[in-house]
PDB file of C-alpha atoms in Angstrom:
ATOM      1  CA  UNK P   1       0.000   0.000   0.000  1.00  0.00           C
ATOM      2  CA  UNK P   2       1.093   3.399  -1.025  1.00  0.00           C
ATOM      3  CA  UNK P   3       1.459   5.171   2.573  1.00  0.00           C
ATOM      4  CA  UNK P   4       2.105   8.264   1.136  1.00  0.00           C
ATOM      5  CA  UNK P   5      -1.050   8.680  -1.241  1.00  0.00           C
ATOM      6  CA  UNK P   6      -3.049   7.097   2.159  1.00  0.00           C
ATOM      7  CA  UNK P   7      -1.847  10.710   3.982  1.00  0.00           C
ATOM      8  CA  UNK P   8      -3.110  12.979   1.805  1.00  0.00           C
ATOM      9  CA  UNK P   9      -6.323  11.356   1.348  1.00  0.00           C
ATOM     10  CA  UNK P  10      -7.065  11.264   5.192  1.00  0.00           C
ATOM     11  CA  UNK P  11      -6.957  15.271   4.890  1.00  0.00           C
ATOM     12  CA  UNK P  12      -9.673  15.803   3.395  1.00  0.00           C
ATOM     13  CA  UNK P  13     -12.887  14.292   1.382  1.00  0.00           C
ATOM     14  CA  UNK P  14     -13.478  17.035  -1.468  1.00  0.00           C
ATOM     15  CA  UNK P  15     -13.235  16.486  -4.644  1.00  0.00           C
ATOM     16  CA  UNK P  16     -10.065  17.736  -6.865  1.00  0.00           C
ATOM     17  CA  UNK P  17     -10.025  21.283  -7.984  1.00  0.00           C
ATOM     18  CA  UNK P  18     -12.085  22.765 -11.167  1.00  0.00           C
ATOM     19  CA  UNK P  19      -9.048  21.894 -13.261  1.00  0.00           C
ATOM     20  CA  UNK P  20      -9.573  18.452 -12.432  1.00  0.00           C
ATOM     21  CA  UNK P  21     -13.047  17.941 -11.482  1.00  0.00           C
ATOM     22  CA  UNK P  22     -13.887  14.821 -13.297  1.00  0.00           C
ATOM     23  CA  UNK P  23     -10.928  12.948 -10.905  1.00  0.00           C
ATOM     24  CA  UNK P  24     -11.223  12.594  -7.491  1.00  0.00           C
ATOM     25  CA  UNK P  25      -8.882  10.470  -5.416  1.00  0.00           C
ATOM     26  CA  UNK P  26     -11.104   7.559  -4.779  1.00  0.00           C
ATOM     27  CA  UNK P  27     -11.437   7.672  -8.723  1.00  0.00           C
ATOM     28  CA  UNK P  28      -7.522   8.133  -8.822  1.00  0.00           C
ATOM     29  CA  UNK P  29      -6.893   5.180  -6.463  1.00  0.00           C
ATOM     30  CA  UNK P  30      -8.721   2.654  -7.903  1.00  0.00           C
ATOM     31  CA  UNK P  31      -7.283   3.683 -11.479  1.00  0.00           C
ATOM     32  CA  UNK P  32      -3.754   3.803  -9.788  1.00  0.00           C
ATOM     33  CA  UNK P  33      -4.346   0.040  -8.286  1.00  0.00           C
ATOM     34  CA  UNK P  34      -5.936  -1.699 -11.615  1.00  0.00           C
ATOM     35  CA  UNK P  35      -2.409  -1.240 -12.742  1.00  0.00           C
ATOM     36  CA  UNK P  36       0.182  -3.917 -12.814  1.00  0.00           C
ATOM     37  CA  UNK P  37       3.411  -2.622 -12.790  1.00  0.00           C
ATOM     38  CA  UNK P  38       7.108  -3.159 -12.208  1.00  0.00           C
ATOM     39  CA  UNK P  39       9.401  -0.174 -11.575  1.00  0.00           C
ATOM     40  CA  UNK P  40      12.617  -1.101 -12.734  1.00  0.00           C
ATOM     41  CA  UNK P  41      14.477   2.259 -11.787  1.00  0.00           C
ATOM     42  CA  UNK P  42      14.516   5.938 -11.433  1.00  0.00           C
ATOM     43  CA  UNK P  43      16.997   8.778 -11.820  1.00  0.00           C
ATOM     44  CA  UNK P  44      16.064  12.213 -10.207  1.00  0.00           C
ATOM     45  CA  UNK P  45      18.272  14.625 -12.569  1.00  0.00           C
ATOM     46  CA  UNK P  46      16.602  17.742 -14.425  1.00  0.00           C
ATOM     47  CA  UNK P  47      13.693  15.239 -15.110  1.00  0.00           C
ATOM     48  CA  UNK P  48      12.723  12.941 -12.752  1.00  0.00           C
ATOM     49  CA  UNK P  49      12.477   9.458 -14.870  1.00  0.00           C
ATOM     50  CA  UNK P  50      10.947   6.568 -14.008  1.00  0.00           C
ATOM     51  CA  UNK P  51      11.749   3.071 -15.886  1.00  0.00           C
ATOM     52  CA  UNK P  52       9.438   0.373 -15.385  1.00  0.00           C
ATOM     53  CA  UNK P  53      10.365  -3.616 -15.710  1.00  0.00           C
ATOM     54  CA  UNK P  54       6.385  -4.275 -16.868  1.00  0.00           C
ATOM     55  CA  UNK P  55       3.847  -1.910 -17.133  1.00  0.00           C
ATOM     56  CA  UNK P  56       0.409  -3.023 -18.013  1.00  0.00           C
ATOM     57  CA  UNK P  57      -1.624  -0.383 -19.745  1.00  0.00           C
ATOM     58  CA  UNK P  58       0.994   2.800 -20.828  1.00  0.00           C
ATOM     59  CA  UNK P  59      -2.150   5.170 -22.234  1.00  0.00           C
ATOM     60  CA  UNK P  60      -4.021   4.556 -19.070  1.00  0.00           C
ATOM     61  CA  UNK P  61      -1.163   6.332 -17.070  1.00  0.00           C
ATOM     62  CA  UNK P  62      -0.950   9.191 -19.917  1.00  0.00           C
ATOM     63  CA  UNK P  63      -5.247   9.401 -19.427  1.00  0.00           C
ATOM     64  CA  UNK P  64      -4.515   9.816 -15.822  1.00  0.00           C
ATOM     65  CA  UNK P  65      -2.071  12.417 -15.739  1.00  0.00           C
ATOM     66  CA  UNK P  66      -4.090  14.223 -18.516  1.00  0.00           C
ATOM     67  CA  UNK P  67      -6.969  13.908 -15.798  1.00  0.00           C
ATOM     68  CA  UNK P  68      -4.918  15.675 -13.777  1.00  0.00           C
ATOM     69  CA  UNK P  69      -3.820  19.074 -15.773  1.00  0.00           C
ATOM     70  CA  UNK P  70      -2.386  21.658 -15.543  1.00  0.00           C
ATOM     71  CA  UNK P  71       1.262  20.603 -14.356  1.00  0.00           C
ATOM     72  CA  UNK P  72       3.045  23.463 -13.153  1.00  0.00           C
ATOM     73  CA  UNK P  73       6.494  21.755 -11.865  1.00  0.00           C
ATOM     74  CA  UNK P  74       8.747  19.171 -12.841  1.00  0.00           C
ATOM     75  CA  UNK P  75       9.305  17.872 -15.946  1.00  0.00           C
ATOM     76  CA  UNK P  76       8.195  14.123 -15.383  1.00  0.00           C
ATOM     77  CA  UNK P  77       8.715  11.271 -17.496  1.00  0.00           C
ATOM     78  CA  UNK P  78       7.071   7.622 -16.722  1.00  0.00           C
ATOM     79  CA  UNK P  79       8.258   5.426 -19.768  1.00  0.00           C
ATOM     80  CA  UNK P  80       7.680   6.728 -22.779  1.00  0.00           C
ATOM     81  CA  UNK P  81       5.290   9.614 -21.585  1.00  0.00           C
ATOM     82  CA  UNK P  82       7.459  12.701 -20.825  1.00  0.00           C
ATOM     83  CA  UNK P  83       4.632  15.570 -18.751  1.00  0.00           C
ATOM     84  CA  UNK P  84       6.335  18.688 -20.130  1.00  0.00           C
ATOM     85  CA  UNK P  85       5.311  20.827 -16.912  1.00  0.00           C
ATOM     86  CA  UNK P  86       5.613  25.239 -17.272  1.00  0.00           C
ATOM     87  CA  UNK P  87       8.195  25.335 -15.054  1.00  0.00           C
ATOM     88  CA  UNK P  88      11.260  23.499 -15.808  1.00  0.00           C
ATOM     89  CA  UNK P  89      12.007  23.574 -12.730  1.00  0.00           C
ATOM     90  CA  UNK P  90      15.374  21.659 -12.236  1.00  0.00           C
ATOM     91  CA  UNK P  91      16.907  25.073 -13.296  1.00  0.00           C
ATOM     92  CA  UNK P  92      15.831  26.634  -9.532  1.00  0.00           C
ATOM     93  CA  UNK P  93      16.481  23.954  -7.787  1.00  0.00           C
ATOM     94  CA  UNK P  94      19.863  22.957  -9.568  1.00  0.00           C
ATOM     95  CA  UNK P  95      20.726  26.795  -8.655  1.00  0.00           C
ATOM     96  CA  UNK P  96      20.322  26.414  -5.425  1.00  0.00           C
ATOM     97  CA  UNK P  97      22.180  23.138  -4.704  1.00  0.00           C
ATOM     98  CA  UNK P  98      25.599  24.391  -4.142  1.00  0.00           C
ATOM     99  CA  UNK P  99      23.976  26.532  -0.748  1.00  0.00           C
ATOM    100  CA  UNK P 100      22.072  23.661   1.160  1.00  0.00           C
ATOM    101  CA  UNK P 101      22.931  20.576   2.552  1.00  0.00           C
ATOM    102  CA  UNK P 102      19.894  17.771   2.833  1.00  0.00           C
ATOM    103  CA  UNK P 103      22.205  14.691   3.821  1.00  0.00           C
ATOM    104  CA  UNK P 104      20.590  13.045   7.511  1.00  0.00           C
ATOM    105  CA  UNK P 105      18.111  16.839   7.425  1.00  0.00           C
ATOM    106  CA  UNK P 106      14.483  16.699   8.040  1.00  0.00           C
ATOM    107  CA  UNK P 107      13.162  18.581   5.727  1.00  0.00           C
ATOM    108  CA  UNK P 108       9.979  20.704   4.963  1.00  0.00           C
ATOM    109  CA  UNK P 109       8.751  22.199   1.404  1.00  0.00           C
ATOM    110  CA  UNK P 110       6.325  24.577   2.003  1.00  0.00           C
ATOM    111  CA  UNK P 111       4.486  25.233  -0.887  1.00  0.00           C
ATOM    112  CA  UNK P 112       5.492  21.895  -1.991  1.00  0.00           C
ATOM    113  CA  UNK P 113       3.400  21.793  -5.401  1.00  0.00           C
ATOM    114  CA  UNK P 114       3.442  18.255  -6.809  1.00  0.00           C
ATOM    115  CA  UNK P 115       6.435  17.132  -5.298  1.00  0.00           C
ATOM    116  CA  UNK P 116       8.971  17.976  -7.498  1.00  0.00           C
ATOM    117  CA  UNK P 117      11.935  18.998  -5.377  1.00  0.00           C
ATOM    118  CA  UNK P 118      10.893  16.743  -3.079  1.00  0.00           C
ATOM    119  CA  UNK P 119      11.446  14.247  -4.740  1.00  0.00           C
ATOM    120  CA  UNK P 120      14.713  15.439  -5.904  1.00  0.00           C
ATOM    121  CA  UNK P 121      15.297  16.131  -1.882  1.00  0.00           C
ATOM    122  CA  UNK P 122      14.875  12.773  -1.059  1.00  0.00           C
ATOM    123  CA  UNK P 123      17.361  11.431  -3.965  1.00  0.00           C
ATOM    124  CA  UNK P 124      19.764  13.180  -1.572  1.00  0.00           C
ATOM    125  CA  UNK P 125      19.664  11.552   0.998  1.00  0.00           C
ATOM    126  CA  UNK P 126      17.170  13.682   3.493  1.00  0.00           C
ATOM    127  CA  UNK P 127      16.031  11.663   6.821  1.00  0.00           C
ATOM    128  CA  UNK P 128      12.487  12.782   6.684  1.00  0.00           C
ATOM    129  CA  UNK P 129      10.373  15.124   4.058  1.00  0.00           C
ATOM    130  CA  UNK P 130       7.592  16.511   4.583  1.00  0.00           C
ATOM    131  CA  UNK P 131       5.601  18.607   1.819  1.00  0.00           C
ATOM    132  CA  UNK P 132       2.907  21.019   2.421  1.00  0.00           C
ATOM    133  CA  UNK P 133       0.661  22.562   0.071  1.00  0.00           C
ATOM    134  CA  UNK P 134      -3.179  23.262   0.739  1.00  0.00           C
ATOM    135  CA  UNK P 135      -3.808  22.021  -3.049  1.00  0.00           C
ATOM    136  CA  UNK P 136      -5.784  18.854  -3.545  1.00  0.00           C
ATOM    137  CA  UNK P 137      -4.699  18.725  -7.430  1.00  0.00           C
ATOM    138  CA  UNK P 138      -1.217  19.191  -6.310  1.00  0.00           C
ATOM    139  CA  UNK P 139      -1.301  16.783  -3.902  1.00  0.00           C
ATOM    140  CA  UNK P 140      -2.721  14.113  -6.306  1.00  0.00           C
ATOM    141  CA  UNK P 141      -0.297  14.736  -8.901  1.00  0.00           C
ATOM    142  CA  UNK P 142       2.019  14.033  -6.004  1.00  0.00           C
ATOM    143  CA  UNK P 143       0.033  10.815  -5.009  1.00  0.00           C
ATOM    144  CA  UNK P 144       0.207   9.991  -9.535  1.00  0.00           C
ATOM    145  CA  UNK P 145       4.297  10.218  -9.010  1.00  0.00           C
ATOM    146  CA  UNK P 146       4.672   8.221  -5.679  1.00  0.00           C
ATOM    147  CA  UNK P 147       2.543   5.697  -6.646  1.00  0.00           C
ATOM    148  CA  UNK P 148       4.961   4.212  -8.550  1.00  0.00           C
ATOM    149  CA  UNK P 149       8.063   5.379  -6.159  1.00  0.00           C
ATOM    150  CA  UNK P 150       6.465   4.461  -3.253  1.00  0.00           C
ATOM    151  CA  UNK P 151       8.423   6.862  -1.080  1.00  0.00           C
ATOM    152  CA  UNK P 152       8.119   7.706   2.339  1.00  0.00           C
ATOM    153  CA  UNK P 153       7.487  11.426   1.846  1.00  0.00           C
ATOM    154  CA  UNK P 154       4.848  12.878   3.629  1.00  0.00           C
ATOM    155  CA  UNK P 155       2.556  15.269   2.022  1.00  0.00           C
ATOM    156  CA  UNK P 156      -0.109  17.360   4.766  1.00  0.00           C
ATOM    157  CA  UNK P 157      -2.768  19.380   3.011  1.00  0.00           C
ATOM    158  CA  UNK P 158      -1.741  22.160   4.996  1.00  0.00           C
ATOM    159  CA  UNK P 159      -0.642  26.140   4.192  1.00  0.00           C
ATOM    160  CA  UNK P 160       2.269  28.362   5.930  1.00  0.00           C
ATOM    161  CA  UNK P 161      -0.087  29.342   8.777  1.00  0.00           C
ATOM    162  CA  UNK P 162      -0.327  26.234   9.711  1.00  0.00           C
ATOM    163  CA  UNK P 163       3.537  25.223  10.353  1.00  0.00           C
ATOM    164  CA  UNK P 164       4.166  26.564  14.208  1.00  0.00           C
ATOM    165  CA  UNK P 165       1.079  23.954  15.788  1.00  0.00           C
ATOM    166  CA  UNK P 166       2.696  20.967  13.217  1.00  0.00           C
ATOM    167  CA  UNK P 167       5.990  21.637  14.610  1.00  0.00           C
ATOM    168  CA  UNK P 168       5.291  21.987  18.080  1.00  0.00           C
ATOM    169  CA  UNK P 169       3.609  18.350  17.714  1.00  0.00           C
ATOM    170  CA  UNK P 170       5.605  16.776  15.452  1.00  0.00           C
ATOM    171  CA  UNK P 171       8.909  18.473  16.102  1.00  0.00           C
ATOM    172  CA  UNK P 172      10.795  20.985  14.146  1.00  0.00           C
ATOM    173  CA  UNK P 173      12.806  21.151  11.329  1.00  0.00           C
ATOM    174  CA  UNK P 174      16.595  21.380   9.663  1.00  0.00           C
ATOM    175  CA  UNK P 175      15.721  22.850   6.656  1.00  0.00           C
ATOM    176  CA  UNK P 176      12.809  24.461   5.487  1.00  0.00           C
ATOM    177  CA  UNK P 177      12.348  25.144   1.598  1.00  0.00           C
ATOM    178  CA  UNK P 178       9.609  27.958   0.733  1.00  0.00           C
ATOM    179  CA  UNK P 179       9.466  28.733  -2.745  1.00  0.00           C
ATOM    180  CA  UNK P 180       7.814  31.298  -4.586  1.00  0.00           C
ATOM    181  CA  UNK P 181       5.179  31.419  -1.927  1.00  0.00           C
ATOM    182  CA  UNK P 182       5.683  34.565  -0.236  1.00  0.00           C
ATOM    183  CA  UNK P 183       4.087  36.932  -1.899  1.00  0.00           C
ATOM    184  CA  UNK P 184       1.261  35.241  -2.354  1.00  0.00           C
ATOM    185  CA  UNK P 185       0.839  36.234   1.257  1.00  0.00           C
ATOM    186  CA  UNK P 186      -1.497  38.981   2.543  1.00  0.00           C
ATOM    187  CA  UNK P 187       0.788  39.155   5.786  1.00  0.00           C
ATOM    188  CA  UNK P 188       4.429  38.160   4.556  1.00  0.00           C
ATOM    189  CA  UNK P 189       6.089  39.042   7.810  1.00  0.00           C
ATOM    190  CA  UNK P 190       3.355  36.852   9.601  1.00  0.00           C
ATOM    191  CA  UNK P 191       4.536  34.182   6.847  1.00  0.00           C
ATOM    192  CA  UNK P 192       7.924  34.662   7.783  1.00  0.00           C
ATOM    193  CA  UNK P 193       7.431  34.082  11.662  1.00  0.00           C
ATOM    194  CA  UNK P 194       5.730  30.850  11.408  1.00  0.00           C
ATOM    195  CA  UNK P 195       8.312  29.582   9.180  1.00  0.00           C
ATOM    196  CA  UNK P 196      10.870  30.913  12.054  1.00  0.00           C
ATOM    197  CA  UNK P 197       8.378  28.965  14.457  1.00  0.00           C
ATOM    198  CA  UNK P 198       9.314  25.638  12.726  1.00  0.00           C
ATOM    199  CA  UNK P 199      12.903  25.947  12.437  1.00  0.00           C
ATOM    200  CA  UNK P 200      14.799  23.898  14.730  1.00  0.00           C
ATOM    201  CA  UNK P 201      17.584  25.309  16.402  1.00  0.00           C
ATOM    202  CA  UNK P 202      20.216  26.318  13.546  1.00  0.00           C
ATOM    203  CA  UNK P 203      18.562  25.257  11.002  1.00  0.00           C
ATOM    204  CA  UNK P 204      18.227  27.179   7.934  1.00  0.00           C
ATOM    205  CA  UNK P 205      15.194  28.639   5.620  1.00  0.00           C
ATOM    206  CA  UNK P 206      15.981  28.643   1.563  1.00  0.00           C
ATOM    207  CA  UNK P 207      13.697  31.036   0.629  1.00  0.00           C
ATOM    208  CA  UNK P 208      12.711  32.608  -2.857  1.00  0.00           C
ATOM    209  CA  UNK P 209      10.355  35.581  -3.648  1.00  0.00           C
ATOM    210  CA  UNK P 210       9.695  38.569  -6.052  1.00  0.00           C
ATOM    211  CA  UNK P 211      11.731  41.348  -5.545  1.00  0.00           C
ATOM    212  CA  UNK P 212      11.594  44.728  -7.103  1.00  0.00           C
ATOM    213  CA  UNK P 213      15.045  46.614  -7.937  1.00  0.00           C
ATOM    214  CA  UNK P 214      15.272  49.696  -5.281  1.00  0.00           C
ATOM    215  CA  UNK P 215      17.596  50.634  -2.940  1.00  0.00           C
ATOM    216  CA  UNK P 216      15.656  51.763  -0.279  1.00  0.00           C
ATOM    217  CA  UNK P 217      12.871  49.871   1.585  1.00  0.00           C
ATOM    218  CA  UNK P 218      10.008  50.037  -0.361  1.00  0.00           C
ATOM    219  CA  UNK P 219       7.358  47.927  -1.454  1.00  0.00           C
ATOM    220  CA  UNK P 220       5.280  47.283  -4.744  1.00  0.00           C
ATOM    221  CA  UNK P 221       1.483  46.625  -3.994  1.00  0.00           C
ATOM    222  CA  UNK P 222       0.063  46.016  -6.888  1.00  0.00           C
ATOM    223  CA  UNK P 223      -3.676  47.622  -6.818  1.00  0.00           C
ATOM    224  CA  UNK P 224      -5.136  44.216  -8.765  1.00  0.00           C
ATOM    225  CA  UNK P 225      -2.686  41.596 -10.026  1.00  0.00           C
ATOM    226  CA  UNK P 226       0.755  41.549 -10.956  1.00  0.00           C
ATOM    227  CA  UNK P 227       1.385  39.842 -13.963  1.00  0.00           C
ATOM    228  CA  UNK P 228      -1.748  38.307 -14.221  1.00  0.00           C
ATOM    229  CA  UNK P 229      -2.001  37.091 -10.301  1.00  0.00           C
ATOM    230  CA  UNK P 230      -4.687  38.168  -8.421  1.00  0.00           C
ATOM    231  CA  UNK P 231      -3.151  37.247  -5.308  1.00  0.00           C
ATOM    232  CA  UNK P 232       0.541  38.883  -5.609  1.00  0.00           C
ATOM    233  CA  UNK P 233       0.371  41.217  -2.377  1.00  0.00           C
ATOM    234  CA  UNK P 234       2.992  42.530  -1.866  1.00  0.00           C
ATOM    235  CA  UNK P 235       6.747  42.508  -3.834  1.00  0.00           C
ATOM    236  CA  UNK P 236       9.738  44.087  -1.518  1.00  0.00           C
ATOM    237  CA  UNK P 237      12.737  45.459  -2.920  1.00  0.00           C
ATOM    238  CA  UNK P 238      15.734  43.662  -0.806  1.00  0.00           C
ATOM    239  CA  UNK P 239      16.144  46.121   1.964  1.00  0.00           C
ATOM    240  CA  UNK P 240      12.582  45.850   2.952  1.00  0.00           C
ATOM    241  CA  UNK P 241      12.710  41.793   2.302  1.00  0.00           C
ATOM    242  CA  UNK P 242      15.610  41.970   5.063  1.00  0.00           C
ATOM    243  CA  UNK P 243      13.833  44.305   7.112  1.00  0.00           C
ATOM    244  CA  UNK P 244      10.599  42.043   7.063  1.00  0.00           C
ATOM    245  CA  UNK P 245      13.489  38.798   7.961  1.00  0.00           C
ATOM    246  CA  UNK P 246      14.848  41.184  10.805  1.00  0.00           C
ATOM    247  CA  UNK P 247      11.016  41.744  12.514  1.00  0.00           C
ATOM    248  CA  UNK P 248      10.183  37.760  12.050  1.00  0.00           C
ATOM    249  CA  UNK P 249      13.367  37.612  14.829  1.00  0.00           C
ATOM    250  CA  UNK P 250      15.581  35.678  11.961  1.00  0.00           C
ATOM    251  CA  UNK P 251      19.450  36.843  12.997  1.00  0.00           C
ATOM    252  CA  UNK P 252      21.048  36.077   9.488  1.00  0.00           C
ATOM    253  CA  UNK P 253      19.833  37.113   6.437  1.00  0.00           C
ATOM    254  CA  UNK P 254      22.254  35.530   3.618  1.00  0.00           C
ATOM    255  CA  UNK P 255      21.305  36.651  -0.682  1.00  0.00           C
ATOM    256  CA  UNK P 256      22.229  33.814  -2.272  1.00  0.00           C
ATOM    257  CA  UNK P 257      21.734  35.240  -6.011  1.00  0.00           C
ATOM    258  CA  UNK P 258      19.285  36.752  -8.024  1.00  0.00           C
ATOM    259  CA  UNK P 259      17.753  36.199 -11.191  1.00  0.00           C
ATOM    260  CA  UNK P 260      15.208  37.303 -14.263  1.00  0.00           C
ATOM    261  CA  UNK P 261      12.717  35.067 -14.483  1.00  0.00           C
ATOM    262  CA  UNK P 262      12.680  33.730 -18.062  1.00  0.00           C
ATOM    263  CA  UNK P 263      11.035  32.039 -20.926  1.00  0.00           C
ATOM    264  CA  UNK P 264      13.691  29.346 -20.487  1.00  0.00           C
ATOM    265  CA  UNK P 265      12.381  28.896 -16.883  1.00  0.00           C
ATOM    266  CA  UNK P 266       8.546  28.993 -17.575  1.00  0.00           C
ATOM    267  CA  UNK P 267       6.653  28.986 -20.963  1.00  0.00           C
ATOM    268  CA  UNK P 268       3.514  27.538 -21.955  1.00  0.00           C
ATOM    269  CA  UNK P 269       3.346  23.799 -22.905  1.00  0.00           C
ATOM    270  CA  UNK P 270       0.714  21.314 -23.636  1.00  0.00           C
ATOM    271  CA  UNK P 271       0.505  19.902 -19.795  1.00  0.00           C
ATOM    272  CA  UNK P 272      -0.846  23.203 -18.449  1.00  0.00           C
ATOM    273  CA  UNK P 273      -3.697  24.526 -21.216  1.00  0.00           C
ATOM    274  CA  UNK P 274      -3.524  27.968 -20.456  1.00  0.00           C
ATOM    275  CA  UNK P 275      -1.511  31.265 -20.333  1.00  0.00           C
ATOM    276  CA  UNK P 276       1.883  31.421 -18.864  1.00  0.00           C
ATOM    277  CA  UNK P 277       5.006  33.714 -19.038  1.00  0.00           C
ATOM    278  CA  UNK P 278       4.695  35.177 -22.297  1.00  0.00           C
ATOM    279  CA  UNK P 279       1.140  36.140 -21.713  1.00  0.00           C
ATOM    280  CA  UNK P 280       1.856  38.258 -18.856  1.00  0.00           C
ATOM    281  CA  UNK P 281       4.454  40.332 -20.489  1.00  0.00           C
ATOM    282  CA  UNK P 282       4.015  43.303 -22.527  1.00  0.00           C
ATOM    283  CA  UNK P 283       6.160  44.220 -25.910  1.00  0.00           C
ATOM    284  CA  UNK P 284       8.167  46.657 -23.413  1.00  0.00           C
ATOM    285  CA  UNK P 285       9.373  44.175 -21.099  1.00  0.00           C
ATOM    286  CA  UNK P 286       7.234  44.981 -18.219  1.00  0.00           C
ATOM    287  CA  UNK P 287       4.635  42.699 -17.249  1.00  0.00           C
ATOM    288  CA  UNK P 288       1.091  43.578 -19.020  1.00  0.00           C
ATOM    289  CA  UNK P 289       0.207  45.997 -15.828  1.00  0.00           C
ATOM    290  CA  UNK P 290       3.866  48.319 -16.251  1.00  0.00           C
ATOM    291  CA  UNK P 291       5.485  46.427 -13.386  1.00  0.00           C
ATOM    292  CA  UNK P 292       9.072  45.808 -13.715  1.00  0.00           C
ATOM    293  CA  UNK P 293       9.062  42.071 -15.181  1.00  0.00           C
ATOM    294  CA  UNK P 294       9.578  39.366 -12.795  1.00  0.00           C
ATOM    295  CA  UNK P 295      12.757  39.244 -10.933  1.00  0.00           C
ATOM    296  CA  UNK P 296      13.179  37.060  -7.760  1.00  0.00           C
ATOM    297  CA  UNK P 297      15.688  36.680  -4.976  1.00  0.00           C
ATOM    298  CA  UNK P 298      16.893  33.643  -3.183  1.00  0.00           C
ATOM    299  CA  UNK P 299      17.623  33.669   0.165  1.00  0.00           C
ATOM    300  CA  UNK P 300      18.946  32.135   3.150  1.00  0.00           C
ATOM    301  CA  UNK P 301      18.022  32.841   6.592  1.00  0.00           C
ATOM    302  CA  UNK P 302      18.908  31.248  10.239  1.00  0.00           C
TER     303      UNK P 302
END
C-alpha cells in the first residue's frame, strides 16, 4: 500500500479542484491500483524518470495524468510519456544546490506543489520530508508520481499558517524550503514568523520571492494583479525583504543570487492549457500591468 497517497487522502474528502473535477482520489486510487506494474528504476536529474520492468496499460497512465492538468512543476517522465510541466524547474532547484545541505536533514517544502523537489530532496539523501501545500490537485499529482516510487514522503494538506502547531507536535525542522510562496501572502512578515516557528535550532530557511530593484525599503502593492495574479500582495525590494526577515526575529539574512525570471524557466506547454510567461508580459518588457518584469531573490536565513 502506497502510505504516502493514504496521507493525503485522510486530509480531506473534497473532490479535486475545477481543473480536475472529473478525478477525485477515490477515482484516482482505484485507477492507480488496476495497474500492474514493475518499476525497474529511477533517476532524479533535471527530469525525474521513471523506468518500469512491466507496465500493463501505458495510455491509461498518460489518461490519468491528462486527468490531472495543468502541471506546473517538474518535468516528469514515466516510460515513454514525458509531462512537459511550465516550469522546468530543475533550473531553480539545480541553482540552489551548491547553498544547502539535505544529507541526515528533516526537511519541509512549504508550498510543496506536486512534489517535485521533493522528490529530488529525497534522492539526496534527506532523513524525513515533509511537503505542504493546501492544493488537492497538487497533492494528487504528487500521489500519480509516488505511486509508482512508493516513497516515504509525507505530504499534509496544509498552508504556511499552519507550520508553528505541526511543529510543536511533530517536532521541528533542519531545513525548510519555501518557494515562490511569499508573496502570495497577505501578511508576509506573519509568513515569515511561522516559518521561524518551525525551524529547529540552527537550522536554515531557503527562501525565494519577487523582488523589485530599489535601494531603499520600499514595497510594490500592486492595486489588482501583478502579472496576471490576483493574489501577488505585496513585492519588496531587498532592503525591505531583510527588514521584514529582521522583525520575524531571523538573525542572518544571507542573498544567495538573483535572477530574471525567463522564458527558459517557464513557458507555456501542452501539460498546463492555459496562459503562462509570455502572456503576462508586454512588448516593453514589463509585465502587461507596467510592473518591472519578474525578478526574484533567493535567500537564506537562520
Amino acid at each position: 500500500m502506497n502510505k504516502g497517497f493514504w496521507r493525503i487522502k485522510s486530509a480531506t474528502s473534497k473532490n479535486l479542484s475545477k481543473e480536475s473535477k472529473n478525478m477525485n482520489h477515490d477515482e484516482l486510487k482505484l485507477r492507480l491500483d488496476a495497474l500492474d506494474f514493475e518499476l525497474k528504476s529511477a533517476s532524479f536529474g533535471d527530469c525525474v524518470e521513471l523506468d518500469f520492468a512491466r507496465l500493463s496499460d501505458e495510455s491509461e497512465i498518460k489518461s490519468i495524468a491528462k486527468a490531472l492538468m495543468p502541471w506546473r512543476k517538474g518535468p516528469f517522465r514515466l516510460a515513454e510519456l514525458f509531462i512537459d510541466s511550465e516550469w522546468r524547474s530543475f533550473v531553480k532547484f539545480n541553482a540552489l544546490l551548491p547553498h544547502f545541505e539535505a544529507n541526515g536533514k528533516r526537511i519541509a517544502d512549504v508550498g510543496c506543489n506536486n512534489g517535485y523537489y521533493m522528490f529530488r530532496l529525497n534522492a539526496l539523501g534527506a532523513r524525513q520530508i515533509v511537503g505542504f501545500d493546501p492544493s488537492e490537485l497538487f497533492s494528487s499529482q504528487f500521489a500519480f508520481i509516488n505511486h509508482f516510487l512508493k516513497t516515504s514522503i509525507i505530504f499534509e494538506r496544509l498552508g504556511v499558517e499552519d507550520l508553528p502547531a505541526y511543529a510543536a507536535q511533530n517536532g521541528a525542522f533542519e531545513l525548510i524550503f519555501c518557494l515562490g510562496v511569499l508573496y502570495h501572502r497577505s501578511d508576509p512578515i506573519s509568513a515569515l514568523k511561522q516559518l521561524k516557528s518551525a525551524l529547529a535550532k540552527n537550522g536554515e530557511l531557503i527562501l525565494d520571492t519577487l523582488i523589485i530593484d530599489r535601494d531603499d525599503e520600499l514595497v510594490l502593492s500592486p492595486a489588482k494583479s501583478y502579472a496576471k495574479m490576483s493574489n501577488a500582495y505585496f513585492i519588496p525590494s531587498l532592503r525591505a525583504l531583510e527588514g521584514w526577515a529582521a522583525r520575524a526575529r531571523f538573525s542572518s539574512f544571507e542573498l544567495l543570487f538573483t535572477s530574471d525570471t525567463d522564458l527558459n524557466e517557464q513557458r507555456k506547454t501542452q501539460w498546463i492549457g492555459g496562459q503562462s510567461l509570455n502572456d503576462f508580459l508586454s512588448s516593453d518588457g514589463l509585465t502587461i500591468e507596467g510592473y518591472p518584469a519578474p525578478k526574484r531573490a533567493y535567500i537564506k536565513l537562520k
